[in-house]
Amino acid sequence: MGYRIGNGYDVHAIREGLPMWLCGIKVDSDKGFVAHSDGDVAIHALCDALLGAAALGDIGLHFPDSDPKYKGIDSKVLLRKVVEMTAANEYAIGNVDITIALQEPKLRPYIDKMRETLAATMGIDVSRVSVKATTTERLGFVGRGEGCEAWATVLLTGKQLTGK
Ligand code: MG
């Protein structure tokens, strides 16, 4: 059994009156993320981590924001496609770990649902999915409420890696 590690990072700006999607669920807020897609910054970081681990490029390569077909798209659809790509290359997901930096609202009440939603979307057990949230103590663009950052780390396993 071989192993591949990947990391992903994404940022979206925050604006009043937009929906706030994170880890595939809607967070109750009067502000949300500016984006071509639904703006799910956590799923975008996760997709990049998966693609990175498999050395399959990045989310912008596969789903360009210049393509009208992806306007307003549910990022869970993108995540499913990325998981299919990794599976087609004979990789399986070992675990995923996500950190979201957002000043408000507090994400604690959403964490379990986020983990369950991501696990169901990827077709893996929820025990393999970690979602963590932090503020930045009001420092920087996140702390001023101007944007949200997310990081993801992924471990892939692949039997075809042995001996390469
Ligand atoms: Mg993005």
Short mmCIF file of C-alpha atoms and ligand atoms in Angstrom, two decimals:
data_model
loop_
_atom_site.label_atom_id
_atom_site.label_comp_id
_atom_site.label_asym_id
_atom_site.label_seq_id
_atom_site.Cartn_x
_atom_site.Cartn_y
_atom_site.Cartn_z
CA MET A 1 0.00 0.00 0.00
CA GLY A 2 1.33 3.43 -0.92
CA TYR A 3 0.38 6.81 0.46
CA ARG A 4 -0.05 10.27 -1.03
CA ILE A 5 -0.57 13.47 0.94
CA GLY A 6 -2.17 16.65 -0.40
CA ASN A 7 -2.98 20.11 0.82
CA GLY A 8 -5.44 22.72 -0.40
CA TYR A 9 -6.17 26.35 0.40
CA ASP A 10 -8.91 28.77 -0.63
CA VAL A 11 -10.24 32.21 0.21
CA HIS A 12 -13.52 33.93 -0.58
CA ALA A 13 -14.61 37.48 0.16
CA ILE A 14 -17.64 38.05 2.36
CA ARG A 15 -20.53 40.30 1.38
CA GLU A 16 -23.94 41.13 2.85
CA GLY A 17 -26.97 39.41 1.37
CA LEU A 18 -25.20 36.36 -0.07
CA PRO A 19 -25.68 32.76 1.11
CA MET A 20 -22.94 31.22 3.26
CA TRP A 21 -22.21 27.64 2.20
CA LEU A 22 -19.51 25.75 4.10
CA CYS A 23 -18.73 22.03 3.90
CA GLY A 24 -21.87 21.50 1.85
CA ILE A 25 -24.37 23.02 4.26
CA LYS A 26 -25.94 26.46 4.56
CA VAL A 27 -24.80 28.45 7.57
CA ASP A 28 -27.34 30.84 9.07
CA SER A 29 -25.91 34.29 8.35
CA ASP A 30 -26.96 37.54 6.69
CA LYS A 31 -23.57 37.52 4.91
CA GLY A 32 -22.04 35.04 2.50
CA PHE A 33 -19.25 34.39 0.04
CA VAL A 34 -18.59 36.20 -3.23
CA ALA A 35 -18.00 33.51 -5.88
CA HIS A 36 -18.78 32.15 -9.32
CA SER A 37 -19.90 28.88 -7.69
CA ASP A 38 -21.77 28.63 -4.38
CA GLY A 39 -18.53 29.87 -2.77
CA ASP A 40 -18.00 26.90 -0.49
CA VAL A 41 -14.44 27.76 0.43
CA ALA A 42 -13.97 24.62 2.55
CA ILE A 43 -15.00 22.24 -0.23
CA HIS A 44 -12.79 24.11 -2.67
CA ALA A 45 -9.78 23.63 -0.37
CA LEU A 46 -10.73 19.97 0.02
CA CYS A 47 -10.98 19.46 -3.75
CA ASP A 48 -7.53 21.01 -4.19
CA ALA A 49 -6.09 18.77 -1.46
CA LEU A 50 -7.53 15.66 -3.15
CA LEU A 51 -6.30 16.76 -6.58
CA GLY A 52 -2.94 17.70 -5.09
CA ALA A 53 -2.47 14.33 -3.43
CA ALA A 54 -3.17 12.61 -6.74
CA ALA A 55 -1.11 15.18 -8.73
CA LEU A 56 -4.16 15.83 -10.93
CA GLY A 57 -3.93 19.62 -11.12
CA ASP A 58 -6.25 21.98 -9.28
CA ILE A 59 -9.88 23.00 -9.07
CA GLY A 60 -9.40 25.95 -11.43
CA LEU A 61 -8.02 23.61 -14.10
CA HIS A 62 -10.98 21.21 -13.97
CA PHE A 63 -13.80 23.68 -13.20
CA PRO A 64 -12.77 27.10 -14.58
CA ASP A 65 -14.74 30.04 -13.16
CA SER A 66 -14.91 31.43 -16.70
CA ASP A 67 -17.24 28.55 -17.63
CA PRO A 68 -20.93 29.53 -17.26
CA LYS A 69 -21.76 25.87 -16.58
CA TYR A 70 -20.26 26.26 -13.09
CA LYS A 71 -22.12 29.48 -12.20
CA GLY A 72 -23.77 29.05 -8.80
CA ILE A 73 -22.95 25.33 -8.83
CA ASP A 74 -23.30 23.30 -5.63
CA SER A 75 -19.70 22.59 -4.66
CA LYS A 76 -20.73 19.08 -3.53
CA VAL A 77 -21.11 18.29 -7.24
CA LEU A 78 -17.50 19.37 -7.79
CA LEU A 79 -16.33 17.34 -4.80
CA ARG A 80 -18.10 14.22 -6.13
CA LYS A 81 -16.37 14.68 -9.50
CA VAL A 82 -12.97 15.10 -7.83
CA VAL A 83 -13.49 11.96 -5.74
CA GLU A 84 -14.43 10.12 -8.96
CA MET A 85 -11.19 11.35 -10.53
CA THR A 86 -9.09 10.08 -7.65
CA ALA A 87 -10.98 6.77 -7.62
CA ALA A 88 -10.42 6.41 -11.38
CA ASN A 89 -6.71 6.61 -10.59
CA GLU A 90 -7.15 3.82 -8.03
CA TYR A 91 -6.77 6.02 -4.99
CA ALA A 92 -8.89 5.65 -1.86
CA ILE A 93 -9.34 8.36 0.75
CA GLY A 94 -7.56 7.65 4.03
CA ASN A 95 -8.70 10.74 5.89
CA VAL A 96 -9.37 14.44 5.39
CA ASP A 97 -8.78 17.29 7.83
CA ILE A 98 -10.15 20.79 7.24
CA THR A 99 -9.57 24.06 9.08
CA ILE A 100 -11.85 27.05 8.45
CA ALA A 101 -10.90 30.57 9.58
CA LEU A 102 -14.00 32.74 9.94
CA GLN A 103 -14.64 35.55 12.41
CA GLU A 104 -18.41 35.07 12.59
CA PRO A 105 -20.78 33.36 12.97
CA LYS A 106 -19.44 30.66 15.27
CA LEU A 107 -19.37 27.35 13.40
CA ARG A 108 -19.39 24.98 16.40
CA PRO A 109 -23.12 24.15 16.04
CA TYR A 110 -22.57 23.11 12.40
CA ILE A 111 -19.46 20.94 12.70
CA ASP A 112 -21.14 17.52 13.06
CA LYS A 113 -23.50 18.17 10.16
CA MET A 114 -20.57 19.40 8.06
CA ARG A 115 -18.61 16.21 8.73
CA GLU A 116 -21.61 14.04 7.92
CA THR A 117 -22.34 15.95 4.72
CA LEU A 118 -18.75 15.76 3.46
CA ALA A 119 -18.48 12.07 4.36
CA ALA A 120 -21.73 11.25 2.52
CA THR A 121 -20.63 13.29 -0.51
CA MET A 122 -17.28 11.48 -0.67
CA GLY A 123 -18.77 8.07 0.16
CA ILE A 124 -16.56 7.50 3.20
CA ASP A 125 -17.17 6.99 6.92
CA VAL A 126 -17.59 10.13 9.00
CA SER A 127 -14.73 8.97 11.26
CA ARG A 128 -12.37 9.77 8.37
CA VAL A 129 -13.54 13.41 8.14
CA SER A 130 -12.40 16.19 10.46
CA VAL A 131 -13.67 19.79 10.31
CA LYS A 132 -12.24 22.44 12.61
CA ALA A 133 -13.04 26.14 12.86
CA THR A 134 -11.20 29.09 14.31
CA THR A 135 -11.49 32.86 14.39
CA THR A 136 -8.36 34.96 13.90
CA GLU A 137 -8.96 37.00 17.08
CA ARG A 138 -10.17 39.90 14.90
CA LEU A 139 -6.77 40.13 13.17
CA GLY A 140 -6.29 40.47 9.42
CA PHE A 141 -8.92 40.29 6.66
CA VAL A 142 -10.62 37.31 8.29
CA GLY A 143 -10.74 39.09 11.62
CA ARG A 144 -12.26 42.18 10.02
CA GLY A 145 -15.00 40.00 8.53
CA GLU A 146 -13.86 40.66 4.96
CA GLY A 147 -13.23 37.05 4.01
CA CYS A 148 -13.02 33.40 4.96
CA GLU A 149 -10.04 31.06 4.56
CA ALA A 150 -9.94 27.28 4.52
CA TRP A 151 -7.15 24.72 4.50
CA ALA A 152 -7.48 21.01 3.84
CA THR A 153 -5.09 18.11 4.24
CA VAL A 154 -5.84 14.73 2.67
CA LEU A 155 -4.23 11.31 2.78
CA LEU A 156 -4.82 9.01 -0.17
CA THR A 157 -3.92 5.36 -0.31
CA GLY A 158 -3.27 3.53 -3.54
CA LYS A 159 -2.22 -0.01 -4.21
CA GLN A 160 -0.71 0.90 -7.56
CA LEU A 161 1.86 3.11 -5.82
CA THR A 162 3.78 0.16 -4.42
CA GLY A 163 7.16 -0.15 -6.04
CA LYS A 164 6.96 3.17 -7.95
MG MG B 1 -13.00 28.92 -4.27
#
